[in-house]
PDB file of C-alpha atoms in Angstrom:
ATOM      1  CA  MET A 524     193.554  -7.213 -16.521  1.00 78.00           C
ATOM      2  CA  ILE A 525     195.787  -9.657 -18.399  1.00 91.00           C
ATOM      3  CA  GLN A 526     199.533  -9.469 -17.905  1.00 91.00           C
ATOM      4  CA  PHE A 527     202.314 -11.517 -19.453  1.00 96.00           C
ATOM      5  CA  PRO A 528     205.959 -11.894 -18.414  1.00 95.00           C
ATOM      6  CA  GLN A 529     207.117 -11.012 -21.933  1.00 97.00           C
ATOM      7  CA  ALA A 530     208.702  -7.581 -22.392  1.00 98.00           C
ATOM      8  CA  ARG A 531     206.344  -4.815 -23.508  1.00 98.00           C
ATOM      9  CA  TYR A 532     207.241  -1.331 -24.748  1.00 99.00           C
ATOM     10  CA  ARG A 533     204.282   0.932 -24.085  1.00 98.00           C
ATOM     11  CA  LEU A 534     203.049   2.860 -27.092  1.00 98.00           C
ATOM     12  CA  LEU A 535     199.446   3.280 -25.971  1.00 97.00           C
ATOM     13  CA  GLU A 536     198.925   5.012 -22.648  1.00 93.00           C
ATOM     14  CA  GLN A 537     195.120   4.938 -22.750  1.00 96.00           C
ATOM     15  CA  PRO A 538     192.501   2.410 -23.881  1.00 98.00           C
ATOM     16  CA  THR A 539     191.080   3.037 -27.318  1.00 98.00           C
ATOM     17  CA  PRO A 540     187.491   4.348 -27.309  1.00 98.00           C
ATOM     18  CA  LEU A 541     184.470   2.102 -26.996  1.00 98.00           C
ATOM     19  CA  ALA A 542     181.326   3.852 -28.178  1.00 97.00           C
ATOM     20  CA  PRO A 543     177.707   3.138 -29.101  1.00 98.00           C
ATOM     21  CA  LEU A 544     176.747   3.551 -32.744  1.00 98.00           C
ATOM     22  CA  ALA A 545     173.671   5.619 -31.944  1.00 98.00           C
ATOM     23  CA  ARG A 546     172.993   7.014 -35.428  1.00 98.00           C
ATOM     24  CA  LEU A 547     173.528   3.634 -37.061  1.00 98.00           C
ATOM     25  CA  GLU A 548     171.155   2.094 -34.515  1.00 97.00           C
ATOM     26  CA  LYS A 549     168.521   4.610 -35.587  1.00 98.00           C
ATOM     27  CA  ARG A 550     169.185   3.823 -39.257  1.00 96.00           C
ATOM     28  CA  LEU A 551     168.922   0.062 -38.715  1.00 96.00           C
ATOM     29  CA  GLY A 552     166.112   0.199 -36.180  1.00 94.00           C
ATOM     30  CA  ARG A 553     167.783  -1.671 -33.341  1.00 95.00           C
ATOM     31  CA  SER A 554     169.892  -0.997 -30.260  1.00 95.00           C
ATOM     32  CA  GLY A 555     172.958  -2.651 -28.771  1.00 96.00           C
ATOM     33  CA  LEU A 556     175.515  -1.729 -31.465  1.00 98.00           C
ATOM     34  CA  PHE A 557     179.015  -0.661 -30.450  1.00 98.00           C
ATOM     35  CA  ILE A 558     182.428   0.006 -31.953  1.00 99.00           C
ATOM     36  CA  LYS A 559     185.891  -0.469 -30.450  1.00 99.00           C
ATOM     37  CA  ARG A 560     188.067   2.198 -32.072  1.00 99.00           C
ATOM     38  CA  ASP A 561     191.495   0.665 -32.651  1.00 99.00           C
ATOM     39  CA  ASP A 562     191.645   2.973 -35.644  1.00 98.00           C
ATOM     40  CA  HIS A 563     191.618   5.804 -33.094  1.00 96.00           C
ATOM     41  CA  MET A 564     195.189   5.721 -31.773  1.00 98.00           C
ATOM     42  CA  PRO A 565     197.584   8.642 -31.257  1.00 95.00           C
ATOM     43  CA  ILE A 566     200.480   7.296 -33.335  1.00 98.00           C
ATOM     44  CA  ALA A 567     200.882   7.305 -37.137  1.00 97.00           C
ATOM     45  CA  LEU A 568     197.144   7.184 -37.939  1.00 96.00           C
ATOM     46  CA  GLY A 569     196.629   4.163 -35.692  1.00 97.00           C
ATOM     47  CA  GLY A 570     195.686   0.557 -36.319  1.00 98.00           C
ATOM     48  CA  ASN A 571     195.853  -2.887 -34.762  1.00 98.00           C
ATOM     49  CA  LYS A 572     199.571  -3.417 -35.369  1.00 98.00           C
ATOM     50  CA  LEU A 573     200.418  -0.870 -32.669  1.00 99.00           C
ATOM     51  CA  ARG A 574     199.209  -3.359 -30.067  1.00 99.00           C
ATOM     52  CA  SER A 575     201.469  -6.024 -31.563  1.00 99.00           C
ATOM     53  CA  LEU A 576     204.348  -3.575 -31.827  1.00 99.00           C
ATOM     54  CA  GLU A 577     204.337  -3.070 -28.065  1.00 99.00           C
ATOM     55  CA  PHE A 578     205.464  -6.692 -27.745  1.00 99.00           C
ATOM     56  CA  TRP A 579     207.618  -6.795 -30.885  1.00 99.00           C
ATOM     57  CA  LEU A 580     209.469  -3.727 -29.614  1.00 99.00           C
ATOM     58  CA  GLY A 581     209.742  -5.259 -26.164  1.00 99.00           C
ATOM     59  CA  ALA A 582     211.350  -8.357 -27.651  1.00 99.00           C
ATOM     60  CA  ALA A 583     213.636  -6.278 -29.892  1.00 99.00           C
ATOM     61  CA  LEU A 584     214.929  -4.173 -27.014  1.00 99.00           C
ATOM     62  CA  GLU A 585     215.357  -7.257 -24.841  1.00 98.00           C
ATOM     63  CA  GLU A 586     217.571  -8.683 -27.603  1.00 98.00           C
ATOM     64  CA  ASN A 587     219.501  -5.383 -27.755  1.00 99.00           C
ATOM     65  CA  ALA A 588     218.469  -4.828 -31.374  1.00 99.00           C
ATOM     66  CA  ASP A 589     219.407  -1.560 -33.032  1.00 99.00           C
ATOM     67  CA  VAL A 590     217.310  -1.819 -36.193  1.00 99.00           C
ATOM     68  CA  LEU A 591     213.786  -3.068 -36.890  1.00 99.00           C
ATOM     69  CA  LEU A 592     213.433  -4.979 -40.151  1.00 99.00           C
ATOM     70  CA  VAL A 593     209.940  -5.287 -41.586  1.00 98.00           C
ATOM     71  CA  ALA A 594     208.445  -6.266 -44.936  1.00 97.00           C
ATOM     72  CA  GLY A 595     205.208  -5.474 -46.701  1.00 95.00           C
ATOM     73  CA  ALA A 596     203.522  -3.707 -49.573  1.00 93.00           C
ATOM     74  CA  PRO A 597     204.124   0.036 -50.028  1.00 94.00           C
ATOM     75  CA  VAL A 598     200.706   0.777 -48.490  1.00 92.00           C
ATOM     76  CA  SER A 599     201.270  -1.640 -45.586  1.00 95.00           C
ATOM     77  CA  ASN A 600     199.924  -0.371 -42.288  1.00 96.00           C
ATOM     78  CA  GLN A 601     202.358  -2.623 -40.438  1.00 97.00           C
ATOM     79  CA  CYS A 602     205.291  -0.989 -42.224  1.00 98.00           C
ATOM     80  CA  ARG A 603     204.075   2.538 -41.482  1.00 98.00           C
ATOM     81  CA  LEU A 604     203.423   1.811 -37.823  1.00 98.00           C
ATOM     82  CA  THR A 605     206.751   0.001 -37.432  1.00 99.00           C
ATOM     83  CA  ALA A 606     208.559   3.037 -38.823  1.00 99.00           C
ATOM     84  CA  ALA A 607     206.785   5.287 -36.323  1.00 99.00           C
ATOM     85  CA  ALA A 608     207.355   2.913 -33.400  1.00 99.00           C
ATOM     86  CA  ALA A 609     211.046   2.602 -34.251  1.00 99.00           C
ATOM     87  CA  ALA A 610     211.371   6.379 -34.208  1.00 99.00           C
ATOM     88  CA  ILE A 611     209.715   6.542 -30.786  1.00 99.00           C
ATOM     89  CA  ALA A 612     211.965   3.810 -29.384  1.00 98.00           C
ATOM     90  CA  GLY A 613     215.131   5.323 -30.850  1.00 98.00           C
ATOM     91  CA  LEU A 614     215.800   2.454 -33.247  1.00 99.00           C
ATOM     92  CA  ASP A 615     216.575   2.478 -36.943  1.00 99.00           C
ATOM     93  CA  CYS A 616     214.039   0.939 -39.298  1.00 99.00           C
ATOM     94  CA  LEU A 617     214.564  -0.806 -42.627  1.00 99.00           C
ATOM     95  CA  ILE A 618     211.436  -1.509 -44.660  1.00 98.00           C
ATOM     96  CA  VAL A 619     211.482  -4.006 -47.514  1.00 98.00           C
ATOM     97  CA  HIS A 620     208.695  -3.613 -50.065  1.00 97.00           C
ATOM     98  CA  ASN A 621     207.978  -6.595 -52.295  1.00 95.00           C
ATOM     99  CA  ASP A 622     207.115  -4.379 -55.234  1.00 95.00           C
ATOM    100  CA  ALA A 623     208.814  -2.491 -58.023  1.00 95.00           C
ATOM    101  CA  GLU A 624     209.932   1.057 -57.337  1.00 95.00           C
ATOM    102  CA  THR A 625     207.739   3.452 -59.299  1.00 95.00           C
ATOM    103  CA  ASP A 626     206.426   6.955 -58.731  1.00 93.00           C
ATOM    104  CA  GLN A 627     203.202   5.426 -57.400  1.00 91.00           C
ATOM    105  CA  THR A 628     204.851   2.984 -54.981  1.00 93.00           C
ATOM    106  CA  ARG A 629     207.212   5.677 -53.707  1.00 94.00           C
ATOM    107  CA  ARG A 630     204.216   7.920 -53.021  1.00 92.00           C
ATOM    108  CA  SER A 631     202.464   5.063 -51.245  1.00 91.00           C
ATOM    109  CA  SER A 632     205.525   4.588 -49.025  1.00 95.00           C
ATOM    110  CA  PHE A 633     205.966   8.305 -48.344  1.00 95.00           C
ATOM    111  CA  LEU A 634     205.025   8.247 -44.657  1.00 96.00           C
ATOM    112  CA  ASN A 635     207.582   5.525 -43.995  1.00 98.00           C
ATOM    113  CA  ARG A 636     210.313   7.925 -45.069  1.00 98.00           C
ATOM    114  CA  VAL A 637     208.734  10.749 -43.069  1.00 98.00           C
ATOM    115  CA  PHE A 638     209.293   8.634 -39.957  1.00 98.00           C
ATOM    116  CA  GLY A 639     212.940   8.163 -40.921  1.00 98.00           C
ATOM    117  CA  ALA A 640     212.853   4.598 -42.209  1.00 99.00           C
ATOM    118  CA  GLU A 641     215.143   3.343 -44.948  1.00 98.00           C
ATOM    119  CA  VAL A 642     213.021   1.873 -47.735  1.00 98.00           C
ATOM    120  CA  ARG A 643     214.096  -0.821 -50.194  1.00 97.00           C
ATOM    121  CA  PHE A 644     212.066  -2.092 -53.132  1.00 97.00           C
ATOM    122  CA  VAL A 645     212.965  -5.676 -54.030  1.00 96.00           C
ATOM    123  CA  GLY A 646     210.435  -6.350 -56.801  1.00 96.00           C
ATOM    124  CA  ALA A 647     207.253  -8.385 -56.824  1.00 94.00           C
ATOM    125  CA  MET A 648     207.479 -11.733 -55.050  1.00 94.00           C
ATOM    126  CA  CYS A 649     205.312 -14.079 -53.011  1.00 91.00           C
ATOM    127  CA  GLU A 650     205.314 -14.035 -49.216  1.00 87.00           C
ATOM    128  CA  ASP A 651     207.512 -17.142 -48.939  1.00 91.00           C
ATOM    129  CA  THR A 652     210.163 -15.676 -51.233  1.00 95.00           C
ATOM    130  CA  ARG A 653     209.931 -12.376 -49.384  1.00 94.00           C
ATOM    131  CA  ALA A 654     210.558 -14.150 -46.074  1.00 93.00           C
ATOM    132  CA  VAL A 655     213.730 -15.683 -47.501  1.00 95.00           C
ATOM    133  CA  ARG A 656     214.842 -12.275 -48.772  1.00 96.00           C
ATOM    134  CA  ILE A 657     214.249 -10.717 -45.361  1.00 97.00           C
ATOM    135  CA  GLU A 658     216.470 -13.334 -43.728  1.00 98.00           C
ATOM    136  CA  GLU A 659     219.168 -12.600 -46.299  1.00 98.00           C
ATOM    137  CA  ILE A 660     218.965  -8.877 -45.570  1.00 98.00           C
ATOM    138  CA  ALA A 661     219.072  -9.563 -41.827  1.00 98.00           C
ATOM    139  CA  GLN A 662     222.257 -11.562 -42.328  1.00 98.00           C
ATOM    140  CA  GLU A 663     223.745  -8.744 -44.398  1.00 98.00           C
ATOM    141  CA  LEU A 664     223.019  -6.374 -41.520  1.00 98.00           C
ATOM    142  CA  ARG A 665     224.608  -8.725 -38.994  1.00 98.00           C
ATOM    143  CA  SER A 666     227.705  -9.017 -41.165  1.00 99.00           C
ATOM    144  CA  ALA A 667     227.921  -5.222 -41.113  1.00 98.00           C
ATOM    145  CA  GLY A 668     227.825  -5.193 -37.315  1.00 99.00           C
ATOM    146  CA  ARG A 669     224.137  -4.329 -36.915  1.00 99.00           C
ATOM    147  CA  ARG A 670     221.651  -6.104 -34.636  1.00 99.00           C
ATOM    148  CA  PRO A 671     218.380  -6.499 -36.562  1.00 99.00           C
ATOM    149  CA  TYR A 672     215.067  -7.650 -35.158  1.00 99.00           C
ATOM    150  CA  ILE A 673     212.636  -8.999 -37.748  1.00 99.00           C
ATOM    151  CA  VAL A 674     209.156  -7.676 -36.989  1.00 99.00           C
ATOM    152  CA  GLY A 675     206.251 -10.014 -37.515  1.00 97.00           C
ATOM    153  CA  SER A 676     206.364 -13.021 -35.162  1.00 98.00           C
ATOM    154  CA  ALA A 677     202.746 -14.143 -34.950  1.00 98.00           C
ATOM    155  CA  VAL A 678     202.897 -15.427 -31.382  1.00 98.00           C
ATOM    156  CA  VAL A 679     204.688 -12.340 -30.037  1.00 99.00           C
ATOM    157  CA  GLY A 680     202.367  -9.943 -31.838  1.00 99.00           C
ATOM    158  CA  ALA A 681     199.266 -11.853 -30.755  1.00 99.00           C
ATOM    159  CA  LEU A 682     199.887 -10.901 -27.128  1.00 99.00           C
ATOM    160  CA  GLY A 683     198.714  -7.382 -27.939  1.00 99.00           C
ATOM    161  CA  TYR A 684     195.206  -8.571 -28.707  1.00 99.00           C
ATOM    162  CA  ALA A 685     195.012 -10.884 -25.727  1.00 99.00           C
ATOM    163  CA  VAL A 686     195.478  -7.695 -23.706  1.00 98.00           C
ATOM    164  CA  ALA A 687     192.887  -5.951 -25.910  1.00 99.00           C
ATOM    165  CA  ALA A 688     190.259  -8.551 -24.999  1.00 99.00           C
ATOM    166  CA  ALA A 689     190.693  -7.667 -21.328  1.00 98.00           C
ATOM    167  CA  GLU A 690     190.571  -3.964 -22.171  1.00 98.00           C
ATOM    168  CA  LEU A 691     187.277  -4.395 -24.001  1.00 99.00           C
ATOM    169  CA  LEU A 692     185.749  -6.437 -21.176  1.00 98.00           C
ATOM    170  CA  SER A 693     186.788  -3.837 -18.610  1.00 98.00           C
ATOM    171  CA  GLN A 694     185.290  -1.028 -20.695  1.00 98.00           C
ATOM    172  CA  SER A 695     182.098  -2.968 -21.309  1.00 97.00           C
ATOM    173  CA  GLU A 696     181.605  -3.648 -17.607  1.00 97.00           C
ATOM    174  CA  ALA A 697     182.477  -0.100 -16.550  1.00 96.00           C
ATOM    175  CA  SER A 698     180.123   1.483 -19.083  1.00 94.00           C
ATOM    176  CA  GLY A 699     177.288  -0.975 -18.666  1.00 94.00           C
ATOM    177  CA  TYR A 700     177.316  -1.806 -22.379  1.00 92.00           C
ATOM    178  CA  PRO A 701     175.962  -5.370 -22.710  1.00 91.00           C
ATOM    179  CA  ILE A 702     178.519  -6.613 -25.245  1.00 97.00           C
ATOM    180  CA  ARG A 703     178.317 -10.330 -25.994  1.00 98.00           C
ATOM    181  CA  HIS A 704     179.427 -10.583 -29.633  1.00 98.00           C
ATOM    182  CA  VAL A 705     182.641  -9.163 -31.125  1.00 99.00           C
ATOM    183  CA  ILE A 706     183.151  -8.983 -34.904  1.00 99.00           C
ATOM    184  CA  LEU A 707     186.586  -8.602 -36.468  1.00 98.00           C
ATOM    185  CA  PRO A 708     188.421  -9.430 -39.707  1.00 99.00           C
ATOM    186  CA  GLY A 709     189.716 -12.950 -40.273  1.00 98.00           C
ATOM    187  CA  SER A 710     193.087 -12.851 -42.027  1.00 97.00           C
ATOM    188  CA  MET A 711     196.674 -13.759 -41.090  1.00 95.00           C
ATOM    189  CA  GLY A 712     195.704 -14.753 -37.558  1.00 95.00           C
ATOM    190  CA  PRO A 713     197.721 -12.938 -34.848  1.00 97.00           C
ATOM    191  CA  THR A 714     195.072 -10.321 -34.065  1.00 99.00           C
ATOM    192  CA  GLU A 715     192.275 -12.862 -34.142  1.00 99.00           C
ATOM    193  CA  ALA A 716     194.080 -15.638 -32.251  1.00 99.00           C
ATOM    194  CA  GLY A 717     195.358 -13.158 -29.685  1.00 99.00           C
ATOM    195  CA  PHE A 718     191.862 -11.858 -29.000  1.00 99.00           C
ATOM    196  CA  ILE A 719     190.471 -15.398 -28.799  1.00 99.00           C
ATOM    197  CA  PHE A 720     193.282 -16.407 -26.416  1.00 99.00           C
ATOM    198  CA  GLY A 721     192.603 -13.388 -24.222  1.00 99.00           C
ATOM    199  CA  ASN A 722     188.895 -14.157 -24.311  1.00 99.00           C
ATOM    200  CA  ALA A 723     189.646 -17.705 -23.135  1.00 98.00           C
ATOM    201  CA  LEU A 724     191.830 -16.392 -20.305  1.00 98.00           C
ATOM    202  CA  LEU A 725     188.878 -14.258 -19.204  1.00 98.00           C
ATOM    203  CA  GLY A 726     186.451 -17.181 -19.230  1.00 98.00           C
ATOM    204  CA  ASN A 727     185.018 -16.548 -22.710  1.00 98.00           C
ATOM    205  CA  PRO A 728     182.742 -13.579 -21.999  1.00 98.00           C
ATOM    206  CA  PHE A 729     182.492 -12.902 -25.752  1.00 98.00           C
ATOM    207  CA  ASP A 730     181.402 -14.838 -28.795  1.00 98.00           C
ATOM    208  CA  VAL A 731     184.031 -13.989 -31.408  1.00 99.00           C
ATOM    209  CA  HIS A 732     182.954 -13.668 -35.049  1.00 99.00           C
ATOM    210  CA  LEU A 733     185.693 -13.802 -37.675  1.00 99.00           C
ATOM    211  CA  VAL A 734     184.706 -12.493 -41.093  1.00 99.00           C
ATOM    212  CA  SER A 735     187.197 -13.813 -43.624  1.00 99.00           C
ATOM    213  CA  VAL A 736     188.892 -11.226 -45.810  1.00 98.00           C
ATOM    214  CA  GLU A 737     191.531 -13.573 -47.213  1.00 97.00           C
ATOM    215  CA  TYR A 738     191.301 -17.342 -46.586  1.00 97.00           C
ATOM    216  CA  GLY A 739     188.856 -20.214 -46.722  1.00 97.00           C
ATOM    217  CA  GLN A 740     187.434 -21.468 -43.443  1.00 98.00           C
ATOM    218  CA  ALA A 741     189.691 -24.515 -43.075  1.00 98.00           C
ATOM    219  CA  ASP A 742     192.838 -22.459 -43.645  1.00 98.00           C
ATOM    220  CA  LEU A 743     191.709 -19.623 -41.377  1.00 98.00           C
ATOM    221  CA  ALA A 744     190.665 -21.988 -38.573  1.00 98.00           C
ATOM    222  CA  ALA A 745     193.990 -23.831 -38.846  1.00 98.00           C
ATOM    223  CA  ARG A 746     195.897 -20.547 -38.529  1.00 98.00           C
ATOM    224  CA  ILE A 747     193.917 -19.596 -35.441  1.00 98.00           C
ATOM    225  CA  ALA A 748     194.450 -23.009 -33.833  1.00 98.00           C
ATOM    226  CA  ARG A 749     198.191 -22.974 -34.582  1.00 98.00           C
ATOM    227  CA  ILE A 750     198.796 -19.516 -33.116  1.00 99.00           C
ATOM    228  CA  PHE A 751     196.546 -20.301 -30.132  1.00 99.00           C
ATOM    229  CA  GLY A 752     198.669 -23.389 -29.443  1.00 98.00           C
ATOM    230  CA  GLU A 753     201.857 -21.355 -29.743  1.00 99.00           C
ATOM    231  CA  LEU A 754     200.425 -18.853 -27.262  1.00 99.00           C
ATOM    232  CA  GLN A 755     199.714 -21.649 -24.781  1.00 98.00           C
ATOM    233  CA  HIS A 756     203.386 -22.628 -24.900  1.00 98.00           C
ATOM    234  CA  TYR A 757     204.839 -19.112 -25.127  1.00 98.00           C
ATOM    235  CA  THR A 758     202.875 -17.776 -22.155  1.00 98.00           C
ATOM    236  CA  GLY A 759     203.158 -20.935 -20.079  1.00 97.00           C
ATOM    237  CA  LYS A 760     199.387 -21.385 -19.979  1.00 97.00           C
ATOM    238  CA  PRO A 761     198.729 -24.825 -21.504  1.00 97.00           C
ATOM    239  CA  ASP A 762     195.445 -25.197 -19.618  1.00 97.00           C
ATOM    240  CA  VAL A 763     193.822 -22.341 -21.546  1.00 97.00           C
ATOM    241  CA  LYS A 764     191.671 -24.074 -24.137  1.00 97.00           C
ATOM    242  CA  LEU A 765     190.318 -22.975 -27.495  1.00 98.00           C
ATOM    243  CA  ASP A 766     186.530 -23.163 -27.240  1.00 96.00           C
ATOM    244  CA  ASP A 767     185.402 -23.709 -30.825  1.00 94.00           C
ATOM    245  CA  GLY A 768     181.824 -23.085 -29.761  1.00 96.00           C
ATOM    246  CA  ARG A 769     182.645 -19.442 -29.006  1.00 98.00           C
ATOM    247  CA  VAL A 770     184.389 -18.770 -32.331  1.00 98.00           C
ATOM    248  CA  HIS A 771     182.227 -18.294 -35.417  1.00 98.00           C
ATOM    249  CA  TYR A 772     183.492 -18.100 -39.006  1.00 98.00           C
ATOM    250  CA  HIS A 773     181.695 -16.045 -41.642  1.00 98.00           C
ATOM    251  CA  MET A 774     182.834 -16.844 -45.160  1.00 98.00           C
ATOM    252  CA  ASP A 775     180.138 -15.204 -47.295  1.00 98.00           C
ATOM    253  CA  TYR A 776     181.683 -11.726 -47.459  1.00 99.00           C
ATOM    254  CA  LEU A 777     185.064 -12.420 -49.072  1.00 98.00           C
ATOM    255  CA  GLY A 778     183.726 -11.895 -52.588  1.00 98.00           C
ATOM    256  CA  PRO A 779     186.275 -12.248 -55.402  1.00 97.00           C
ATOM    257  CA  GLY A 780     189.198 -12.299 -52.964  1.00 97.00           C
ATOM    258  CA  TYR A 781     191.632 -10.460 -50.731  1.00 95.00           C
ATOM    259  CA  ALA A 782     191.611  -6.659 -51.092  1.00 94.00           C
ATOM    260  CA  LEU A 783     189.055  -6.879 -53.907  1.00 95.00           C
ATOM    261  CA  PRO A 784     185.941  -4.762 -53.386  1.00 96.00           C
ATOM    262  CA  THR A 785     182.406  -6.009 -52.971  1.00 97.00           C
ATOM    263  CA  THR A 786     179.103  -4.211 -53.295  1.00 97.00           C
ATOM    264  CA  VAL A 787     178.186  -4.948 -49.677  1.00 98.00           C
ATOM    265  CA  GLY A 788     181.620  -3.729 -48.575  1.00 98.00           C
ATOM    266  CA  GLU A 789     181.161  -0.448 -50.421  1.00 97.00           C
ATOM    267  CA  ASN A 790     177.740  -0.065 -48.854  1.00 98.00           C
ATOM    268  CA  ALA A 791     179.291  -0.668 -45.420  1.00 98.00           C
ATOM    269  CA  ILE A 792     181.916   2.035 -46.001  1.00 98.00           C
ATOM    270  CA  LEU A 793     179.346   4.589 -47.113  1.00 97.00           C
ATOM    271  CA  THR A 794     176.822   3.712 -44.410  1.00 98.00           C
ATOM    272  CA  LEU A 795     179.261   4.078 -41.514  1.00 99.00           C
ATOM    273  CA  ALA A 796     180.798   7.234 -42.985  1.00 98.00           C
ATOM    274  CA  ARG A 797     177.391   8.834 -43.523  1.00 98.00           C
ATOM    275  CA  THR A 798     175.934   7.938 -40.130  1.00 99.00           C
ATOM    276  CA  GLU A 799     178.864   8.055 -37.698  1.00 99.00           C
ATOM    277  CA  GLY A 800     181.618   9.859 -39.631  1.00 98.00           C
ATOM    278  CA  ILE A 801     183.904   6.823 -39.255  1.00 98.00           C
ATOM    279  CA  LEU A 802     185.970   5.510 -42.156  1.00 98.00           C
ATOM    280  CA  LEU A 803     186.506   1.926 -43.279  1.00 98.00           C
ATOM    281  CA  GLU A 804     188.519   0.553 -46.216  1.00 97.00           C
ATOM    282  CA  HIS A 805     188.018  -2.324 -48.639  1.00 96.00           C
ATOM    283  CA  THR A 806     190.814  -4.682 -47.573  1.00 96.00           C
ATOM    284  CA  TYR A 807     190.214  -5.456 -43.895  1.00 98.00           C
ATOM    285  CA  THR A 808     187.279  -3.564 -42.429  1.00 98.00           C
ATOM    286  CA  ALA A 809     184.503  -3.046 -44.997  1.00 98.00           C
ATOM    287  CA  LYS A 810     183.580  -6.703 -45.410  1.00 99.00           C
ATOM    288  CA  PRO A 811     183.487  -7.435 -41.654  1.00 99.00           C
ATOM    289  CA  PHE A 812     181.352  -4.351 -41.105  1.00 99.00           C
ATOM    290  CA  ALA A 813     178.960  -5.544 -43.801  1.00 99.00           C
ATOM    291  CA  ALA A 814     178.636  -8.764 -41.800  1.00 99.00           C
ATOM    292  CA  PHE A 815     178.174  -6.713 -38.625  1.00 99.00           C
ATOM    293  CA  MET A 816     175.231  -4.854 -40.164  1.00 98.00           C
ATOM    294  CA  ASP A 817     173.669  -8.071 -41.432  1.00 98.00           C
ATOM    295  CA  MET A 818     173.946  -9.656 -37.980  1.00 97.00           C
ATOM    296  CA  ALA A 819     172.348  -6.555 -36.515  1.00 97.00           C
ATOM    297  CA  MET A 820     169.382  -6.794 -38.870  1.00 95.00           C
ATOM    298  CA  ASP A 821     168.719 -10.497 -39.504  1.00 94.00           C
ATOM    299  CA  GLY A 822     167.416 -11.358 -36.033  1.00 89.00           C
ATOM    300  CA  SER A 823     170.110 -13.951 -35.324  1.00 90.00           C
ATOM    301  CA  ILE A 824     171.365 -11.981 -32.320  1.00 91.00           C
ATOM    302  CA  GLU A 825     168.967 -10.510 -29.797  1.00 89.00           C
ATOM    303  CA  GLN A 826     169.256  -6.830 -28.976  1.00 86.00           C
ATOM    304  CA  ALA A 827     170.067  -7.652 -25.354  1.00 90.00           C
ATOM    305  CA  GLU A 828     173.236  -9.362 -26.614  1.00 94.00           C
ATOM    306  CA  GLY A 829     175.196  -6.353 -27.788  1.00 96.00           C
ATOM    307  CA  LEU A 830     177.349  -6.477 -30.925  1.00 98.00           C
ATOM    308  CA  CYS A 831     180.725  -4.765 -31.018  1.00 99.00           C
ATOM    309  CA  PHE A 832     182.693  -4.119 -34.195  1.00 99.00           C
ATOM    310  CA  LEU A 833     186.426  -4.153 -33.494  1.00 99.00           C
ATOM    311  CA  HIS A 834     187.784  -1.571 -35.933  1.00 99.00           C
ATOM    312  CA  THR A 835     191.367  -2.659 -36.635  1.00 98.00           C
ATOM    313  CA  GLY A 836     192.325   0.493 -38.542  1.00 98.00           C
ATOM    314  CA  GLY A 837     194.020   0.610 -41.919  1.00 95.00           C
ATOM    315  CA  VAL A 838     192.142   3.730 -43.006  1.00 93.00           C
ATOM    316  CA  PRO A 839     195.174   5.272 -44.847  1.00 91.00           C
ATOM    317  CA  THR A 840     194.742   2.501 -47.433  1.00 90.00           C
ATOM    318  CA  LEU A 841     191.472   4.140 -48.442  1.00 89.00           C
ATOM    319  CA  PHE A 842     193.391   6.944 -50.151  1.00 86.00           C
ATOM    320  CA  VAL A 843     194.627   4.541 -52.852  1.00 86.00           C
ATOM    321  CA  GLN A 844     191.264   2.781 -53.205  1.00 91.00           C
ATOM    322  CA  ASN A 845     189.214   5.572 -54.752  1.00 83.00           C
ATOM    323  CA  GLU A 846     189.043   3.777 -58.106  1.00 82.00           C
ATOM    324  CA  LEU A 847     187.479   0.718 -56.438  1.00 83.00           C
ATOM    325  CA  PHE A 848     184.202   2.492 -55.721  1.00 89.00           C
ATOM    326  CA  GLU A 849     181.293   2.049 -58.111  1.00 83.00           C
ATOM    327  CA  THR A 850     178.728   4.490 -56.720  1.00 85.00           C
ATOM    328  CA  ILE A 851     180.727   7.640 -55.944  1.00 85.00           C
TER     329      ILE A 851
END
């Protein structure tokens, strides 16, 4: 068990499931394949950001905030889960979408309003400009007597996946599943760096494989190293070291770019759906699962060294991706 002194608001009372992929094993002709179901959470269709939100909410309540302020695209899983978490914690939620308001974007943001969030569309803009706009809105709220907390701190959110690493190890040991390799998406960094930090705290029982869905290797590795360093300082654990030999970067699955479909990604979605009844989506999970299947089949990892796919969720995005499929 990993514990931190930072405040944590519990949203998840039970570990997420860890299960063998028995039908996929039969399809691929090998054993030792597992999935950690962080898509299988009881709140707002689940997803990895709920683990981060436990610590973001903890920090917000510690600061006596009365409104959560979060930004993202209309289909953002982080926005949806923040709206739900705010409702549970009794806080208001203001969501800022960096997109134009249209019938389509309003439909995409529908669940945010179901959870009671106020939604503002501020037009298309890059992430840096959006960050400036969020600070401006936060200041407007303060001037009106509100106490906003801006959701999204990488180092705070990363704590959730340091805890997840310990959860996975505990489940693996209790079940007897011989998990050695963990595969997850490589993107903004908090989930990945948090898991790697937790793995280091545990003595590096896992080899961690990051399959890029957004950045080149140098950029992704720099993000991981930066957040890992911030975690050392934030948790008061400077002696915990990043072992580069236990972190592996896979860059061959990105295809034309972030959120853009690939043939192998589509095959991964259909294969998992048609063997295990589990859904993936093109942006974050299909490409890493394609890598997972290749690693299972290419002989690079022995069957005694189990592979675990960490499913980070995001499945609601699939409902706006139907036009991205070529074969169905």
